[in-house]
Short mmCIF file of C-alpha atoms in Angstrom, two decimals:
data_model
loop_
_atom_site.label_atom_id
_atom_site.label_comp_id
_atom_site.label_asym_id
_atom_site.label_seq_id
_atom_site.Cartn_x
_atom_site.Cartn_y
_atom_site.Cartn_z
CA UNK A 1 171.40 -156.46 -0.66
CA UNK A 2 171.36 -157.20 3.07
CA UNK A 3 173.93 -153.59 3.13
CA UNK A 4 171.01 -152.09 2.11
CA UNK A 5 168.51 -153.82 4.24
CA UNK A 6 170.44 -153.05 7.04
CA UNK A 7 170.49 -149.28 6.19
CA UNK A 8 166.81 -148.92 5.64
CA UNK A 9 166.29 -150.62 9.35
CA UNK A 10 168.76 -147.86 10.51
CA UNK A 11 166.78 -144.78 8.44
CA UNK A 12 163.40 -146.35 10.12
CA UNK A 13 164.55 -146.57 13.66
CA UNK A 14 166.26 -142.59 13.27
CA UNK A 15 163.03 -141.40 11.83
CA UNK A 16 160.93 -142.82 14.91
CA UNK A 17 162.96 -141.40 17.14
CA UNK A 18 163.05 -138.23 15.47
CA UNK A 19 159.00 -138.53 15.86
CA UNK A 20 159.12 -139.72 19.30
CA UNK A 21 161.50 -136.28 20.12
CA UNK A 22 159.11 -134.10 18.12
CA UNK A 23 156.20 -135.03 20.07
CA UNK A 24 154.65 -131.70 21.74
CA UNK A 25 153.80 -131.21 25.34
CA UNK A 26 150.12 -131.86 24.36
CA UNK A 27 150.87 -135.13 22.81
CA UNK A 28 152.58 -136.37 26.09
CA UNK A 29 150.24 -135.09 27.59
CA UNK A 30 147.72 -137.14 26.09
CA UNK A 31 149.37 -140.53 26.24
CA UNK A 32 150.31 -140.37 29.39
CA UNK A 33 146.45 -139.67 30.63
CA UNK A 34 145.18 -142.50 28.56
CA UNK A 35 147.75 -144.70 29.56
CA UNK A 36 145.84 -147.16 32.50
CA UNK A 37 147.99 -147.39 35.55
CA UNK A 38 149.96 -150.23 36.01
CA UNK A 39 149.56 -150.78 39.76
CA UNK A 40 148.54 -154.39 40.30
CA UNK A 41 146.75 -156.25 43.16
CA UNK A 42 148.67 -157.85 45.66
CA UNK A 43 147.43 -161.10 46.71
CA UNK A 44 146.35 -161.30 50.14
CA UNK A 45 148.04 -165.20 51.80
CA UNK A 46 145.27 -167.09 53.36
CA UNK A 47 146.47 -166.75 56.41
CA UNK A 48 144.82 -169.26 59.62
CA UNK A 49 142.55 -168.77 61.77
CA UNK A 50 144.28 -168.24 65.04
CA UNK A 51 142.15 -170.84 66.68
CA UNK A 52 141.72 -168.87 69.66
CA UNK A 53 138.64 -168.17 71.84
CA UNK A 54 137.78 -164.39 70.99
CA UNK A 55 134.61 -163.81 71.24
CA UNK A 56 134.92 -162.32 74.54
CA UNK A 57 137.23 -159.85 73.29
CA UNK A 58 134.64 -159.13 70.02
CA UNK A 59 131.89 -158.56 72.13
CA UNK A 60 133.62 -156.07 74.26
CA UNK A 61 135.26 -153.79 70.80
CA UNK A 62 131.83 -154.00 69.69
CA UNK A 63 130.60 -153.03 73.08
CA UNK A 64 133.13 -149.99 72.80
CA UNK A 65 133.12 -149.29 69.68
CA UNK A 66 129.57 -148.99 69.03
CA UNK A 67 128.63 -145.58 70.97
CA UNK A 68 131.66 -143.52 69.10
CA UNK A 69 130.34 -145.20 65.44
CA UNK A 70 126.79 -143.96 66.49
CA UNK A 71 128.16 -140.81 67.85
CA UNK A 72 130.22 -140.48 64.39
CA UNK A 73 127.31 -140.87 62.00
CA UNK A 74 125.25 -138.50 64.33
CA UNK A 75 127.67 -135.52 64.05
CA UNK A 76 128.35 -136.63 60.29
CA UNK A 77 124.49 -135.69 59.30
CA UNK A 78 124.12 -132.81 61.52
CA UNK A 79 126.99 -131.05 59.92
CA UNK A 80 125.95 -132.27 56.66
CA UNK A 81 122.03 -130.96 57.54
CA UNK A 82 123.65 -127.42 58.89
CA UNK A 83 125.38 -126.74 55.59
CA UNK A 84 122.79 -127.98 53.47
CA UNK A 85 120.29 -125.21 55.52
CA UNK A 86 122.93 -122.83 55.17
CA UNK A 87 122.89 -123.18 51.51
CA UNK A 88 119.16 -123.25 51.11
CA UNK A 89 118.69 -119.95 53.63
CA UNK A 90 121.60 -118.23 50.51
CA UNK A 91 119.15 -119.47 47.65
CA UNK A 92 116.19 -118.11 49.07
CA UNK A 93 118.12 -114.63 50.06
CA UNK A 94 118.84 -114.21 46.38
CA UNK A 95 115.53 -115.47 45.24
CA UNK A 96 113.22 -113.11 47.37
CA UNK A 97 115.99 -110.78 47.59
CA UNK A 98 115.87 -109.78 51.09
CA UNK A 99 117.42 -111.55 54.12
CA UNK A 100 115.64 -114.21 56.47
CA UNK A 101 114.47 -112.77 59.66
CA UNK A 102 117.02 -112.04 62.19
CA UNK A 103 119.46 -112.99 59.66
CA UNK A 104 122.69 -111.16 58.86
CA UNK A 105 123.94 -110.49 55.07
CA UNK A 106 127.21 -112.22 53.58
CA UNK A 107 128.82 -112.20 50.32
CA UNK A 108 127.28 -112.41 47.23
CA UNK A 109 129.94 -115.01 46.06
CA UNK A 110 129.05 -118.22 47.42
CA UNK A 111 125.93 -120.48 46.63
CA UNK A 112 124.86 -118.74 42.98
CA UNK A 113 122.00 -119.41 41.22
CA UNK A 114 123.76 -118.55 37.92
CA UNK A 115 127.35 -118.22 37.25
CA UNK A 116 130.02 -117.69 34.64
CA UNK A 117 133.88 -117.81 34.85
CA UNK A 118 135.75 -116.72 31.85
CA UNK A 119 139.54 -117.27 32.10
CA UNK A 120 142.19 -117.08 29.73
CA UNK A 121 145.72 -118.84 31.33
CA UNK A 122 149.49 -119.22 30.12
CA UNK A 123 151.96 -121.59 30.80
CA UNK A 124 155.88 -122.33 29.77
CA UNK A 125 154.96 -124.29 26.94
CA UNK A 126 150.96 -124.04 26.68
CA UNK A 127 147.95 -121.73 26.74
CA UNK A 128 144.01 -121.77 27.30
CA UNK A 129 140.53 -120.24 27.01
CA UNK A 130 138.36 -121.45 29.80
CA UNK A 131 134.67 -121.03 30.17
CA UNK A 132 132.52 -122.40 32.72
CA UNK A 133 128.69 -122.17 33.87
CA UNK A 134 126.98 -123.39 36.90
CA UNK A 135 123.17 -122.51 38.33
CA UNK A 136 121.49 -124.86 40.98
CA UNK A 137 119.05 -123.85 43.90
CA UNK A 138 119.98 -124.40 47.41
CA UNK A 139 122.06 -127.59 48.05
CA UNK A 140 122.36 -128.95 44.43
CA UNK A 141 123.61 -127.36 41.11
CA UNK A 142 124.84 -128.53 37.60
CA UNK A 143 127.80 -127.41 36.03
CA UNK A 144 129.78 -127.89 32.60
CA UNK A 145 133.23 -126.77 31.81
CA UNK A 146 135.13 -126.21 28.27
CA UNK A 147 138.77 -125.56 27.92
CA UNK A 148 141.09 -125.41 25.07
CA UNK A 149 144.68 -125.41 25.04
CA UNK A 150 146.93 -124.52 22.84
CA UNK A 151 150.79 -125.23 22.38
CA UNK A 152 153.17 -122.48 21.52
CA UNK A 153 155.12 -123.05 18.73
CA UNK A 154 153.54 -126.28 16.91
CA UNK A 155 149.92 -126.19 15.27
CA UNK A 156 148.32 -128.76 17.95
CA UNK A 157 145.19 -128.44 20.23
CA UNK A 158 143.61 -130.10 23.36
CA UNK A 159 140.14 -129.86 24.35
CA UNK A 160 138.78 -130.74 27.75
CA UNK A 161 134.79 -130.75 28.63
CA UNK A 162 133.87 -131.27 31.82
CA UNK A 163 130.22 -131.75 33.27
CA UNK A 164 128.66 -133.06 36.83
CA UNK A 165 126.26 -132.37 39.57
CA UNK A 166 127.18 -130.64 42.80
CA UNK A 167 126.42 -131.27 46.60
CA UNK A 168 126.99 -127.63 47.99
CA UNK A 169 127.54 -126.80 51.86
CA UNK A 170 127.40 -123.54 53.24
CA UNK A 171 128.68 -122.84 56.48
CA UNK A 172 128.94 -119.11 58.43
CA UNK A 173 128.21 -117.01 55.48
CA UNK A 174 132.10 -117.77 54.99
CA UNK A 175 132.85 -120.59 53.80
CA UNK A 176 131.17 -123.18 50.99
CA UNK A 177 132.12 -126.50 50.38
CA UNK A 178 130.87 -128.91 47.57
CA UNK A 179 131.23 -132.67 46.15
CA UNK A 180 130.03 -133.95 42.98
CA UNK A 181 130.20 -136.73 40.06
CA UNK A 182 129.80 -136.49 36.53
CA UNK A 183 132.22 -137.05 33.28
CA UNK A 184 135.58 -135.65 32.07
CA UNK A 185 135.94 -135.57 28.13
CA UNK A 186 139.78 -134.99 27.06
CA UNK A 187 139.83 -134.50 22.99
CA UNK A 188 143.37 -134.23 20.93
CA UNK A 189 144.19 -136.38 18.93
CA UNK A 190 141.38 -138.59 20.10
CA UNK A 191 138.53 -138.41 22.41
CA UNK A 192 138.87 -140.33 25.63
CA UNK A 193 136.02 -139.98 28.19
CA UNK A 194 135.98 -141.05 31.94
CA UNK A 195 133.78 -140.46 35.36
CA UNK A 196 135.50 -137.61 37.36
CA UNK A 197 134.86 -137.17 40.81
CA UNK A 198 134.74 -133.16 41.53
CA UNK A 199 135.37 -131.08 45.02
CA UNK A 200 136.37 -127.73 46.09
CA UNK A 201 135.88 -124.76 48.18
CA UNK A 202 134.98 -121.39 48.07
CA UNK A 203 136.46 -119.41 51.43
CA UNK A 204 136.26 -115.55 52.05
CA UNK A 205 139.52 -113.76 53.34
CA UNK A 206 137.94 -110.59 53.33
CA UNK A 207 135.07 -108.00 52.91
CA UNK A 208 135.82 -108.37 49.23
CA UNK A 209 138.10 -111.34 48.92
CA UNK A 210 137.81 -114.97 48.32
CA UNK A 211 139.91 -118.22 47.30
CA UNK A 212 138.35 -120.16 44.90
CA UNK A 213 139.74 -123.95 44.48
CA UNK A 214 137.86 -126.33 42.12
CA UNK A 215 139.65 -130.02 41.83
CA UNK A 216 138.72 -132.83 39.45
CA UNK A 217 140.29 -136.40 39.97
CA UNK A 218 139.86 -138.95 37.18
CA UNK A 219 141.01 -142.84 37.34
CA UNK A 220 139.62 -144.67 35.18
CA UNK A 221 139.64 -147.01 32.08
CA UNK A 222 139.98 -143.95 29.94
CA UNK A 223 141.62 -141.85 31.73
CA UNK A 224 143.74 -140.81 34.69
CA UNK A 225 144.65 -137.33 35.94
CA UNK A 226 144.49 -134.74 38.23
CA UNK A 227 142.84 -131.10 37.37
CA UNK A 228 142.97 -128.58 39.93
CA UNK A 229 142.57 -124.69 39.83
CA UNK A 230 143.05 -122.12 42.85
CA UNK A 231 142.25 -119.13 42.07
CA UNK A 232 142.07 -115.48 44.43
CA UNK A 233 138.59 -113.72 43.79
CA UNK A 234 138.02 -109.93 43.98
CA UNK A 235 134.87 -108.15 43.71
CA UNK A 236 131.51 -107.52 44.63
CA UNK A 237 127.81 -108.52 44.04
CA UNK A 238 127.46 -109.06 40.26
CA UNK A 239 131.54 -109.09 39.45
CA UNK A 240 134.71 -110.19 40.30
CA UNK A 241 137.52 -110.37 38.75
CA UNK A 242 140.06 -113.53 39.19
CA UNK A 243 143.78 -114.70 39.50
CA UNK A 244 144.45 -118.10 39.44
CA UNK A 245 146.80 -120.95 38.92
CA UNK A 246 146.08 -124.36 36.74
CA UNK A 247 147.38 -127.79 37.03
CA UNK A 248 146.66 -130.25 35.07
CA UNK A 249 148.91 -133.26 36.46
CA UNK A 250 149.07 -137.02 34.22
CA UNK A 251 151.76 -139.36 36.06
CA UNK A 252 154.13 -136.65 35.92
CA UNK A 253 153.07 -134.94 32.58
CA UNK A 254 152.17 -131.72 33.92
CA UNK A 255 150.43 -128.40 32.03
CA UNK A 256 150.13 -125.17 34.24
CA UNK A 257 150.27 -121.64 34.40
CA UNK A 258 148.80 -118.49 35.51
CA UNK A 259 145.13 -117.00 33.97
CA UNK A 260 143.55 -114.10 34.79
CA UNK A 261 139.71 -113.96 34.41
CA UNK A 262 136.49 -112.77 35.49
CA UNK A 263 133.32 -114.57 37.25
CA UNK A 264 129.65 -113.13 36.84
CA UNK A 265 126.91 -114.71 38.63
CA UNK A 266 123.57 -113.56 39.93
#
């Protein structure tokens, strides 16, 4: 009897770790995103007062330090007020569609109203079908993201849904810049849903050429991972067509590859 106890233990433990070896990339994946980080909080001693005089010495870093934080925050929300005109003077080009007085014509890639990137990517172990739409005016846009992946070789799907609002900057008729908050939804074999902060960059290389980069960073209850995409953009007014490179990174679980695609926008 306890032979035969002991073997069933034995069959149990082999067929877990049988499970635990079939698990796909997807499944890792997953539990290593939901998985909350285990960093703790180091408790600060409470160290004593030195018991010196220093208020002297206060008043004269304050007295010092004072003009450069002023200076700091002045230069902070010019640059942030030339970008933001920048982007507004783009909307209103395509809007009325005719340049601003004295004003000189750049891409047609930055600042849309409307746009659409389709991409389809391929990794060593995964693929995916990407789609996502923007449209704002100006400074401010919404966006919302879908992509499913799919693992070669083993019936088993991930979907990710992204959504947020964007801050957009747009600086020389070269170069736009943008920040933004909303939620990052990661489905497989649950859903898990967290806040996502969102930045990235849109720079022109050439007459024609750009490099897109669009990042997401999620830590959270829920979830924690890094999403980033750079991608090199081809094309002109209404089209381009796109090459770009995926990375979806969970505490060392990592999904990437290369997609090819196209972005429409108006």
């Amino acid at each position: 009897m306890t032979h035969t106890i002991l073997r069933l233990i034995g069959l149990s433990l082999l067929w877990m770790a049988a499970s635990s070896a079939m698990a796909g990339k997807l499944d890792k994946f997953e539990e290593s995103a939901t998985t909350r980080s285990s960093g703790g909080h180091s408790s600060s001693g409470s160290g004593s007062d030195s018991g010196g005089d220093s208020g002297l010495g206060d008043d004269l870093a304050y007295a010092l330090l004072r003009p450069v934080a002023r200076f700091m925050v002045e230069a902070t929300i010019a640059v942030l007020a030339y970008g933001q005109e920048g982007s507004q003077q783009k909307s209103d080009e395509r809007w009325d569609g005719q340049l601003p007085e004295g004003g000189e014509p750049s891409s047609a890639f930055a600042v849309p109203l409307l746009r659409a990137d389709i991409n389809s990517g391929s990794g060593t172990d995964v693929y995916w079908n990407d789609l996502r739409l923007e449209g704002g005016y100006g400074s401010a846009s919404v966006f919302y993201r879908n992509s499913l992946y799919g693992e070669y070789g083993a019936d088993d799907h991930m979907r990710i849904q992204q959504k947020g609002i964007l801050y957009r900057l747009f600086y020389g008729g070269r170069l736009e810049l943008h920040l933004g908050l909303g939620s990052y939804r990661l489905s497989g074999n649950a859903e898990h849903n967290d806040i996502a902060l969102y930045s990235g960059l849109n720079l022109q290389l050439g007459n024609k050429l750009w490099i897109d980069v669009h990042r997401a960073s999620v830590t959270g209850w829920n979830l924690n991972l890094g999403d980033t995409e750079v991608a090199f953009v081809y094309g002109e007014q209404l089209l381009f067509g796109r090459l770009g490179y995926r990375r979806l990174n969970a505490d060392g679980i990592v999904l990437d590859g290369l997609s090819l695609g196209l972005t429409l926008l108006y």
